[in-house]
């Protein structure tokens, strides 16, 4: 029997306001002050455990210890995840639904996504060269909306692009807001779900013909283990769980623009160097601060007692910057991931664990592919200038973004394959 140890605990009635104010640093600040990767606090009016580091991350993704059902706060369900989505399922229900996502990742689908990304970047750049200035983050959101709808097989008319881009963006841009503007995210999800449900009705009635090889078609006709079709409301949620996270990659793209400015590669990148550069962007820059679960049953780990149904937060950003896991964690090193021997739970920008049966993001490969295509496009396909602007970003804002969203001027198509650095 393991020796029991008192878990470090933050005093006070509730620290939700501090969580909002401190953002990505909330868990880091307490981890450092308590000198512990595990501690207890109170948020959202209830007790909560906070975990950081690879060992704690491995524990968090042990499905015998933690569950997802009922863990996500209502605001997150109403903006980020939707009600009834795969992120909130456990056990066989989760494995069956996750398989619906995993069947999509074929070589053909990967190739198609890469080609669509290149095509829509090229189309956008034709407009950029005619403009005095563009904002990379805003342009990336529109490009990715078109890419992912095309890839998924979701019809998107030209005059819908702006509206659907705004709806998909507000779901993640407002998810971390504490004031009334948070409800813009709720409203955006509701309208987007109505849009997808309308298309589902059309497809099931036969008035909308879809390509049978697309994710949208497969989700519409997916069956639960009992042989029944998914409710259209659940299909809409899961389709948006493809669309919304893909558009959220615009956050990474803004940080790509910043990384190419602050830490430009010394020469043209090999495939291995390109992947390492993109992985270091995912490690170094903030994306989502933490993920949540609930304790499944009482258990003891390293002497600490975990009580059933207690909310638990895993620090994603803090683990990716943990001094026990990384050399010089607060320094951007573009070659860090070349021949990297990092432990599997120390690098978790989009979660950890097993892809097929666990709760690791099923679309992580999409993120990396889109990022690699973006870096290649920005350094090899076009040249541009960055005018004077505020490139700082705040860890108190969720999602964090460069203040200027990366303003670019004098965009031109490259006439050679030489590396162009943003200056």
PDB file of N, CA and C in Angstrom, residues 191-283:
ATOM      1  N   UNK A 191     -25.903  28.875 -34.866  1.00  0.00           N
ATOM      2  CA  UNK A 191     -26.178  29.149 -36.277  1.00  0.00           C
ATOM      3  C   UNK A 191     -25.452  28.162 -37.183  1.00  0.00           C
ATOM      4  N   UNK A 192     -24.229  27.806 -36.825  1.00  0.00           N
ATOM      5  CA  UNK A 192     -23.475  26.848 -37.636  1.00  0.00           C
ATOM      6  C   UNK A 192     -24.113  25.463 -37.566  1.00  0.00           C
ATOM      7  N   UNK A 193     -24.589  25.071 -36.390  1.00  0.00           N
ATOM      8  CA  UNK A 193     -25.271  23.786 -36.274  1.00  0.00           C
ATOM      9  C   UNK A 193     -26.551  23.773 -37.105  1.00  0.00           C
ATOM     10  N   UNK A 194     -27.286  24.881 -37.120  1.00  0.00           N
ATOM     11  CA  UNK A 194     -28.487  24.971 -37.958  1.00  0.00           C
ATOM     12  C   UNK A 194     -28.134  24.790 -39.437  1.00  0.00           C
ATOM     13  N   UNK A 195     -27.050  25.409 -39.851  1.00  0.00           N
ATOM     14  CA  UNK A 195     -26.578  25.307 -41.239  1.00  0.00           C
ATOM     15  C   UNK A 195     -26.278  23.855 -41.603  1.00  0.00           C
ATOM     16  N   UNK A 196     -25.495  23.161 -40.763  1.00  0.00           N
ATOM     17  CA  UNK A 196     -25.119  21.785 -41.063  1.00  0.00           C
ATOM     18  C   UNK A 196     -26.334  20.857 -40.976  1.00  0.00           C
ATOM     19  N   UNK A 197     -27.210  21.075 -40.008  1.00  0.00           N
ATOM     20  CA  UNK A 197     -28.407  20.232 -39.882  1.00  0.00           C
ATOM     21  C   UNK A 197     -29.304  20.378 -41.108  1.00  0.00           C
ATOM     22  N   UNK A 198     -29.405  21.571 -41.652  1.00  0.00           N
ATOM     23  CA  UNK A 198     -30.203  21.782 -42.868  1.00  0.00           C
ATOM     24  C   UNK A 198     -29.629  20.959 -44.027  1.00  0.00           C
ATOM     25  N   UNK A 199     -28.310  20.951 -44.159  1.00  0.00           N
ATOM     26  CA  UNK A 199     -27.678  20.174 -45.228  1.00  0.00           C
ATOM     27  C   UNK A 199     -27.861  18.669 -44.999  1.00  0.00           C
ATOM     28  N   UNK A 200     -27.820  18.246 -43.746  1.00  0.00           N
ATOM     29  CA  UNK A 200     -28.040  16.833 -43.430  1.00  0.00           C
ATOM     30  C   UNK A 200     -29.450  16.409 -43.835  1.00  0.00           C
ATOM     31  N   UNK A 201     -30.440  17.235 -43.504  1.00  0.00           N
ATOM     32  CA  UNK A 201     -31.820  16.937 -43.900  1.00  0.00           C
ATOM     33  C   UNK A 201     -31.932  16.805 -45.408  1.00  0.00           C
ATOM     34  N   UNK A 202     -31.301  17.710 -46.119  1.00  0.00           N
ATOM     35  CA  UNK A 202     -31.348  17.651 -47.589  1.00  0.00           C
ATOM     36  C   UNK A 202     -30.715  16.369 -48.112  1.00  0.00           C
ATOM     37  N   UNK A 203     -29.586  15.990 -47.536  1.00  0.00           N
ATOM     38  CA  UNK A 203     -28.883  14.797 -48.008  1.00  0.00           C
ATOM     39  C   UNK A 203     -29.698  13.535 -47.718  1.00  0.00           C
ATOM     40  N   UNK A 204     -30.276  13.464 -46.543  1.00  0.00           N
ATOM     41  CA  UNK A 204     -31.048  12.273 -46.188  1.00  0.00           C
ATOM     42  C   UNK A 204     -32.363  12.197 -46.941  1.00  0.00           C
ATOM     43  N   UNK A 205     -32.889  13.347 -47.366  1.00  0.00           N
ATOM     44  CA  UNK A 205     -34.116  13.357 -48.165  1.00  0.00           C
ATOM     45  C   UNK A 205     -33.837  13.116 -49.645  1.00  0.00           C
ATOM     46  N   UNK A 206     -32.556  13.210 -50.039  1.00  0.00           N
ATOM     47  CA  UNK A 206     -32.193  12.951 -51.427  1.00  0.00           C
ATOM     48  C   UNK A 206     -32.115  14.167 -52.306  1.00  0.00           C
ATOM     49  N   UNK A 207     -32.350  15.369 -51.775  1.00  0.00           N
ATOM     50  CA  UNK A 207     -32.314  16.579 -52.594  1.00  0.00           C
ATOM     51  C   UNK A 207     -30.916  17.180 -52.686  1.00  0.00           C
ATOM     52  N   UNK A 208     -29.976  16.677 -51.885  1.00  0.00           N
ATOM     53  CA  UNK A 208     -28.580  17.121 -51.947  1.00  0.00           C
ATOM     54  C   UNK A 208     -27.704  15.903 -52.185  1.00  0.00           C
ATOM     55  N   UNK A 209     -27.008  15.903 -53.316  1.00  0.00           N
ATOM     56  CA  UNK A 209     -26.138  14.792 -53.666  1.00  0.00           C
ATOM     57  C   UNK A 209     -24.712  15.088 -53.199  1.00  0.00           C
ATOM     58  N   UNK A 210     -24.129  14.157 -52.444  1.00  0.00           N
ATOM     59  CA  UNK A 210     -22.784  14.331 -51.917  1.00  0.00           C
ATOM     60  C   UNK A 210     -21.871  13.218 -52.401  1.00  0.00           C
ATOM     61  N   UNK A 211     -20.602  13.526 -52.501  1.00  0.00           N
ATOM     62  CA  UNK A 211     -19.590  12.526 -52.852  1.00  0.00           C
ATOM     63  C   UNK A 211     -19.487  11.500 -51.726  1.00  0.00           C
ATOM     64  N   UNK A 212     -19.631  10.239 -52.046  1.00  0.00           N
ATOM     65  CA  UNK A 212     -19.628   9.181 -51.027  1.00  0.00           C
ATOM     66  C   UNK A 212     -18.286   9.026 -50.325  1.00  0.00           C
ATOM     67  N   UNK A 213     -17.230   9.575 -50.895  1.00  0.00           N
ATOM     68  CA  UNK A 213     -15.907   9.436 -50.307  1.00  0.00           C
ATOM     69  C   UNK A 213     -15.537  10.586 -49.366  1.00  0.00           C
ATOM     70  N   UNK A 214     -16.464  11.502 -49.134  1.00  0.00           N
ATOM     71  CA  UNK A 214     -16.166  12.651 -48.287  1.00  0.00           C
ATOM     72  C   UNK A 214     -16.548  12.384 -46.830  1.00  0.00           C
ATOM     73  N   UNK A 215     -15.867  13.039 -45.889  1.00  0.00           N
ATOM     74  CA  UNK A 215     -16.234  12.886 -44.474  1.00  0.00           C
ATOM     75  C   UNK A 215     -17.684  13.253 -44.191  1.00  0.00           C
ATOM     76  N   UNK A 216     -18.197  14.300 -44.830  1.00  0.00           N
ATOM     77  CA  UNK A 216     -19.564  14.727 -44.566  1.00  0.00           C
ATOM     78  C   UNK A 216     -20.547  13.601 -44.901  1.00  0.00           C
ATOM     79  N   UNK A 217     -20.382  12.977 -46.048  1.00  0.00           N
ATOM     80  CA  UNK A 217     -21.257  11.873 -46.443  1.00  0.00           C
ATOM     81  C   UNK A 217     -21.146  10.723 -45.431  1.00  0.00           C
ATOM     82  N   UNK A 218     -19.912  10.370 -45.063  1.00  0.00           N
ATOM     83  CA  UNK A 218     -19.707   9.246 -44.149  1.00  0.00           C
ATOM     84  C   UNK A 218     -20.319   9.512 -42.787  1.00  0.00           C
ATOM     85  N   UNK A 219     -20.230  10.758 -42.306  1.00  0.00           N
ATOM     86  CA  UNK A 219     -20.818  11.086 -41.010  1.00  0.00           C
ATOM     87  C   UNK A 219     -22.340  11.034 -41.070  1.00  0.00           C
ATOM     88  N   UNK A 220     -22.918  11.513 -42.154  1.00  0.00           N
ATOM     89  CA  UNK A 220     -24.375  11.529 -42.296  1.00  0.00           C
ATOM     90  C   UNK A 220     -24.947  10.124 -42.235  1.00  0.00           C
ATOM     91  N   UNK A 221     -24.229   9.152 -42.812  1.00  0.00           N
ATOM     92  CA  UNK A 221     -24.748   7.792 -42.889  1.00  0.00           C
ATOM     93  C   UNK A 221     -24.065   6.850 -41.897  1.00  0.00           C
ATOM     94  N   UNK A 222     -23.308   7.398 -40.957  1.00  0.00           N
ATOM     95  CA  UNK A 222     -22.682   6.582 -39.919  1.00  0.00           C
ATOM     96  C   UNK A 222     -23.745   6.010 -38.983  1.00  0.00           C
ATOM     97  N   UNK A 223     -23.529   4.782 -38.548  1.00  0.00           N
ATOM     98  CA  UNK A 223     -24.494   4.127 -37.658  1.00  0.00           C
ATOM     99  C   UNK A 223     -23.866   3.814 -36.313  1.00  0.00           C
ATOM    100  N   UNK A 224     -24.669   3.955 -35.270  1.00  0.00           N
ATOM    101  CA  UNK A 224     -24.260   3.573 -33.926  1.00  0.00           C
ATOM    102  C   UNK A 224     -24.191   2.047 -33.835  1.00  0.00           C
ATOM    103  N   UNK A 225     -23.628   1.496 -32.748  1.00  0.00           N
ATOM    104  CA  UNK A 225     -23.539   0.036 -32.624  1.00  0.00           C
ATOM    105  C   UNK A 225     -24.879  -0.673 -32.732  1.00  0.00           C
ATOM    106  N   UNK A 226     -25.985   0.017 -32.405  1.00  0.00           N
ATOM    107  CA  UNK A 226     -27.307  -0.620 -32.499  1.00  0.00           C
ATOM    108  C   UNK A 226     -27.892  -0.566 -33.905  1.00  0.00           C
ATOM    109  N   UNK A 227     -27.129  -0.008 -34.863  1.00  0.00           N
ATOM    110  CA  UNK A 227     -27.577   0.026 -36.252  1.00  0.00           C
ATOM    111  C   UNK A 227     -28.359   1.255 -36.640  1.00  0.00           C
ATOM    112  N   UNK A 228     -28.582   2.181 -35.710  1.00  0.00           N
ATOM    113  CA  UNK A 228     -29.346   3.387 -36.021  1.00  0.00           C
ATOM    114  C   UNK A 228     -28.423   4.514 -36.470  1.00  0.00           C
ATOM    115  N   UNK A 229     -28.944   5.361 -37.363  1.00  0.00           N
ATOM    116  CA  UNK A 229     -28.192   6.532 -37.794  1.00  0.00           C
ATOM    117  C   UNK A 229     -28.036   7.499 -36.624  1.00  0.00           C
ATOM    118  N   UNK A 230     -26.929   8.221 -36.635  1.00  0.00           N
ATOM    119  CA  UNK A 230     -26.753   9.261 -35.628  1.00  0.00           C
ATOM    120  C   UNK A 230     -27.827  10.329 -35.809  1.00  0.00           C
ATOM    121  N   UNK A 231     -28.317  10.884 -34.701  1.00  0.00           N
ATOM    122  CA  UNK A 231     -29.223  12.022 -34.796  1.00  0.00           C
ATOM    123  C   UNK A 231     -28.536  13.140 -35.556  1.00  0.00           C
ATOM    124  N   UNK A 232     -29.330  13.879 -36.326  1.00  0.00           N
ATOM    125  CA  UNK A 232     -28.727  14.939 -37.134  1.00  0.00           C
ATOM    126  C   UNK A 232     -28.011  15.975 -36.270  1.00  0.00           C
ATOM    127  N   UNK A 233     -28.496  16.186 -35.033  1.00  0.00           N
ATOM    128  CA  UNK A 233     -27.849  17.141 -34.142  1.00  0.00           C
ATOM    129  C   UNK A 233     -26.437  16.691 -33.784  1.00  0.00           C
ATOM    130  N   UNK A 234     -26.264  15.381 -33.595  1.00  0.00           N
ATOM    131  CA  UNK A 234     -24.938  14.844 -33.264  1.00  0.00           C
ATOM    132  C   UNK A 234     -24.037  14.882 -34.497  1.00  0.00           C
ATOM    133  N   UNK A 235     -24.583  14.561 -35.662  1.00  0.00           N
ATOM    134  CA  UNK A 235     -23.792  14.648 -36.891  1.00  0.00           C
ATOM    135  C   UNK A 235     -23.275  16.068 -37.078  1.00  0.00           C
ATOM    136  N   UNK A 236     -24.143  17.051 -36.852  1.00  0.00           N
ATOM    137  CA  UNK A 236     -23.743  18.448 -37.015  1.00  0.00           C
ATOM    138  C   UNK A 236     -22.613  18.801 -36.056  1.00  0.00           C
ATOM    139  N   UNK A 237     -22.723  18.342 -34.814  1.00  0.00           N
ATOM    140  CA  UNK A 237     -21.674  18.606 -33.827  1.00  0.00           C
ATOM    141  C   UNK A 237     -20.350  18.006 -34.288  1.00  0.00           C
ATOM    142  N   UNK A 238     -20.379  16.774 -34.783  1.00  0.00           N
ATOM    143  CA  UNK A 238     -19.139  16.111 -35.171  1.00  0.00           C
ATOM    144  C   UNK A 238     -18.561  16.693 -36.464  1.00  0.00           C
ATOM    145  N   UNK A 239     -19.421  17.124 -37.376  1.00  0.00           N
ATOM    146  CA  UNK A 239     -18.906  17.798 -38.575  1.00  0.00           C
ATOM    147  C   UNK A 239     -18.210  19.092 -38.169  1.00  0.00           C
ATOM    148  N   UNK A 240     -18.811  19.822 -37.250  1.00  0.00           N
ATOM    149  CA  UNK A 240     -18.175  21.052 -36.766  1.00  0.00           C
ATOM    150  C   UNK A 240     -16.913  20.752 -35.975  1.00  0.00           C
ATOM    151  N   UNK A 241     -16.795  19.529 -35.448  1.00  0.00           N
ATOM    152  CA  UNK A 241     -15.561  19.132 -34.781  1.00  0.00           C
ATOM    153  C   UNK A 241     -14.458  18.798 -35.776  1.00  0.00           C
ATOM    154  N   UNK A 242     -14.768  18.815 -37.050  1.00  0.00           N
ATOM    155  CA  UNK A 242     -13.757  18.814 -38.109  1.00  0.00           C
ATOM    156  C   UNK A 242     -13.497  20.231 -38.604  1.00  0.00           C
ATOM    157  N   UNK A 243     -14.579  20.980 -38.814  1.00  0.00           N
ATOM    158  CA  UNK A 243     -14.451  22.312 -39.399  1.00  0.00           C
ATOM    159  C   UNK A 243     -13.814  23.312 -38.440  1.00  0.00           C
ATOM    160  N   UNK A 244     -14.368  23.414 -37.224  1.00  0.00           N
ATOM    161  CA  UNK A 244     -13.907  24.440 -36.276  1.00  0.00           C
ATOM    162  C   UNK A 244     -12.429  24.292 -35.911  1.00  0.00           C
ATOM    163  N   UNK A 245     -11.938  23.085 -35.536  1.00  0.00           N
ATOM    164  CA  UNK A 245     -10.520  22.980 -35.188  1.00  0.00           C
ATOM    165  C   UNK A 245      -9.593  23.270 -36.367  1.00  0.00           C
ATOM    166  N   UNK A 246     -10.040  22.936 -37.590  1.00  0.00           N
ATOM    167  CA  UNK A 246      -9.195  23.217 -38.747  1.00  0.00           C
ATOM    168  C   UNK A 246      -9.047  24.714 -38.949  1.00  0.00           C
ATOM    169  N   UNK A 247     -10.133  25.450 -38.828  1.00  0.00           N
ATOM    170  CA  UNK A 247     -10.062  26.908 -38.959  1.00  0.00           C
ATOM    171  C   UNK A 247      -9.238  27.505 -37.815  1.00  0.00           C
ATOM    172  N   UNK A 248      -9.289  26.873 -36.635  1.00  0.00           N
ATOM    173  CA  UNK A 248      -8.498  27.354 -35.496  1.00  0.00           C
ATOM    174  C   UNK A 248      -6.998  27.259 -35.766  1.00  0.00           C
ATOM    175  N   UNK A 249      -6.590  26.494 -36.769  1.00  0.00           N
ATOM    176  CA  UNK A 249      -5.183  26.451 -37.131  1.00  0.00           C
ATOM    177  C   UNK A 249      -4.674  27.793 -37.622  1.00  0.00           C
ATOM    178  N   UNK A 250      -5.575  28.727 -37.881  1.00  0.00           N
ATOM    179  CA  UNK A 250      -5.152  30.089 -38.219  1.00  0.00           C
ATOM    180  C   UNK A 250      -4.333  30.698 -37.089  1.00  0.00           C
ATOM    181  N   UNK A 251      -4.595  30.270 -35.850  1.00  0.00           N
ATOM    182  CA  UNK A 251      -3.783  30.732 -34.723  1.00  0.00           C
ATOM    183  C   UNK A 251      -2.330  30.305 -34.925  1.00  0.00           C
ATOM    184  N   UNK A 252      -2.137  29.027 -35.268  1.00  0.00           N
ATOM    185  CA  UNK A 252      -0.774  28.563 -35.539  1.00  0.00           C
ATOM    186  C   UNK A 252      -0.166  29.328 -36.710  1.00  0.00           C
ATOM    187  N   UNK A 253      -0.977  29.618 -37.718  1.00  0.00           N
ATOM    188  CA  UNK A 253      -0.448  30.306 -38.898  1.00  0.00           C
ATOM    189  C   UNK A 253       0.025  31.711 -38.546  1.00  0.00           C
ATOM    190  N   UNK A 254      -0.711  32.397 -37.662  1.00  0.00           N
ATOM    191  CA  UNK A 254      -0.245  33.705 -37.198  1.00  0.00           C
ATOM    192  C   UNK A 254       1.104  33.564 -36.497  1.00  0.00           C
ATOM    193  N   UNK A 255       1.265  32.517 -35.702  1.00  0.00           N
ATOM    194  CA  UNK A 255       2.543  32.311 -35.018  1.00  0.00           C
ATOM    195  C   UNK A 255       3.633  31.852 -35.978  1.00  0.00           C
ATOM    196  N   UNK A 256       3.262  31.201 -37.070  1.00  0.00           N
ATOM    197  CA  UNK A 256       4.250  30.905 -38.111  1.00  0.00           C
ATOM    198  C   UNK A 256       4.817  32.207 -38.657  1.00  0.00           C
ATOM    199  N   UNK A 257       3.908  33.173 -38.942  1.00  0.00           N
ATOM    200  CA  UNK A 257       4.367  34.465 -39.415  1.00  0.00           C
ATOM    201  C   UNK A 257       5.315  35.124 -38.432  1.00  0.00           C
ATOM    202  N   UNK A 258       5.018  34.998 -37.132  1.00  0.00           N
ATOM    203  CA  UNK A 258       5.885  35.569 -36.106  1.00  0.00           C
ATOM    204  C   UNK A 258       7.218  34.830 -36.022  1.00  0.00           C
ATOM    205  N   UNK A 259       7.164  33.489 -36.073  1.00  0.00           N
ATOM    206  CA  UNK A 259       8.392  32.699 -35.981  1.00  0.00           C
ATOM    207  C   UNK A 259       9.325  32.968 -37.160  1.00  0.00           C
ATOM    208  N   UNK A 260       8.776  33.134 -38.353  1.00  0.00           N
ATOM    209  CA  UNK A 260       9.603  33.425 -39.523  1.00  0.00           C
ATOM    210  C   UNK A 260      10.244  34.801 -39.418  1.00  0.00           C
ATOM    211  N   UNK A 261       9.614  35.683 -38.656  1.00  0.00           N
ATOM    212  CA  UNK A 261      10.191  37.009 -38.419  1.00  0.00           C
ATOM    213  C   UNK A 261      11.245  36.966 -37.323  1.00  0.00           C
ATOM    214  N   UNK A 262      10.916  36.319 -36.188  1.00  0.00           N
ATOM    215  CA  UNK A 262      11.803  36.316 -35.026  1.00  0.00           C
ATOM    216  C   UNK A 262      12.913  35.280 -35.108  1.00  0.00           C
ATOM    217  N   UNK A 263      12.628  34.135 -35.734  1.00  0.00           N
ATOM    218  CA  UNK A 263      13.592  33.023 -35.760  1.00  0.00           C
ATOM    219  C   UNK A 263      13.655  32.412 -37.151  1.00  0.00           C
ATOM    220  N   UNK A 264      13.998  33.199 -38.168  1.00  0.00           N
ATOM    221  CA  UNK A 264      13.981  32.675 -39.544  1.00  0.00           C
ATOM    222  C   UNK A 264      15.014  31.583 -39.741  1.00  0.00           C
ATOM    223  N   UNK A 265      14.675  30.540 -40.504  1.00  0.00           N
ATOM    224  CA  UNK A 265      15.656  29.492 -40.805  1.00  0.00           C
ATOM    225  C   UNK A 265      16.854  30.081 -41.541  1.00  0.00           C
ATOM    226  N   UNK A 266      18.024  29.454 -41.362  1.00  0.00           N
ATOM    227  CA  UNK A 266      19.249  29.966 -41.981  1.00  0.00           C
ATOM    228  C   UNK A 266      19.341  29.634 -43.464  1.00  0.00           C
ATOM    229  N   UNK A 267      18.573  28.662 -43.917  1.00  0.00           N
ATOM    230  CA  UNK A 267      18.652  28.234 -45.312  1.00  0.00           C
ATOM    231  C   UNK A 267      17.354  27.538 -45.672  1.00  0.00           C
ATOM    232  N   UNK A 268      17.260  27.119 -46.925  1.00  0.00           N
ATOM    233  CA  UNK A 268      16.086  26.360 -47.359  1.00  0.00           C
ATOM    234  C   UNK A 268      15.950  25.110 -46.496  1.00  0.00           C
ATOM    235  N   UNK A 269      14.720  24.744 -46.177  1.00  0.00           N
ATOM    236  CA  UNK A 269      14.467  23.655 -45.234  1.00  0.00           C
ATOM    237  C   UNK A 269      14.291  22.319 -45.941  1.00  0.00           C
ATOM    238  N   UNK A 270      14.952  21.292 -45.414  1.00  0.00           N
ATOM    239  CA  UNK A 270      14.648  19.934 -45.843  1.00  0.00           C
ATOM    240  C   UNK A 270      13.313  19.537 -45.219  1.00  0.00           C
ATOM    241  N   UNK A 271      12.746  18.414 -45.642  1.00  0.00           N
ATOM    242  CA  UNK A 271      11.485  17.950 -45.062  1.00  0.00           C
ATOM    243  C   UNK A 271      11.610  17.731 -43.555  1.00  0.00           C
ATOM    244  N   UNK A 272      12.749  17.165 -43.140  1.00  0.00           N
ATOM    245  CA  UNK A 272      12.963  16.918 -41.718  1.00  0.00           C
ATOM    246  C   UNK A 272      13.060  18.232 -40.947  1.00  0.00           C
ATOM    247  N   UNK A 273      13.757  19.208 -41.507  1.00  0.00           N
ATOM    248  CA  UNK A 273      13.889  20.506 -40.851  1.00  0.00           C
ATOM    249  C   UNK A 273      12.560  21.247 -40.825  1.00  0.00           C
ATOM    250  N   UNK A 274      11.787  21.111 -41.890  1.00  0.00           N
ATOM    251  CA  UNK A 274      10.477  21.757 -41.958  1.00  0.00           C
ATOM    252  C   UNK A 274       9.560  21.218 -40.872  1.00  0.00           C
ATOM    253  N   UNK A 275       9.551  19.897 -40.710  1.00  0.00           N
ATOM    254  CA  UNK A 275       8.698  19.308 -39.680  1.00  0.00           C
ATOM    255  C   UNK A 275       9.148  19.738 -38.290  1.00  0.00           C
ATOM    256  N   UNK A 276      10.451  19.749 -38.062  1.00  0.00           N
ATOM    257  CA  UNK A 276      10.965  20.173 -36.766  1.00  0.00           C
ATOM    258  C   UNK A 276      10.584  21.621 -36.468  1.00  0.00           C
ATOM    259  N   UNK A 277      10.711  22.482 -37.461  1.00  0.00           N
ATOM    260  CA  UNK A 277      10.379  23.896 -37.292  1.00  0.00           C
ATOM    261  C   UNK A 277       8.909  24.050 -36.903  1.00  0.00           C
ATOM    262  N   UNK A 278       8.031  23.321 -37.570  1.00  0.00           N
ATOM    263  CA  UNK A 278       6.600  23.401 -37.270  1.00  0.00           C
ATOM    264  C   UNK A 278       6.283  22.819 -35.887  1.00  0.00           C
ATOM    265  N   UNK A 279       6.932  21.724 -35.526  1.00  0.00           N
ATOM    266  CA  UNK A 279       6.701  21.139 -34.205  1.00  0.00           C
ATOM    267  C   UNK A 279       7.167  22.081 -33.093  1.00  0.00           C
ATOM    268  N   UNK A 280       8.267  22.792 -33.334  1.00  0.00           N
ATOM    269  CA  UNK A 280       8.735  23.735 -32.320  1.00  0.00           C
ATOM    270  C   UNK A 280       7.772  24.918 -32.181  1.00  0.00           C
ATOM    271  N   UNK A 281       7.140  25.328 -33.269  1.00  0.00           N
ATOM    272  CA  UNK A 281       6.101  26.351 -33.182  1.00  0.00           C
ATOM    273  C   UNK A 281       4.965  25.851 -32.302  1.00  0.00           C
ATOM    274  N   UNK A 282       4.569  24.597 -32.484  1.00  0.00           N
ATOM    275  CA  UNK A 282       3.478  24.025 -31.693  1.00  0.00           C
ATOM    276  C   UNK A 282       3.868  23.880 -30.222  1.00  0.00           C
ATOM    277  N   UNK A 283       5.143  23.632 -29.959  1.00  0.00           N
ATOM    278  CA  UNK A 283       5.591  23.530 -28.575  1.00  0.00           C
ATOM    279  C   UNK A 283       5.730  24.910 -27.931  1.00  0.00           C
TER     280      UNK A 283
END
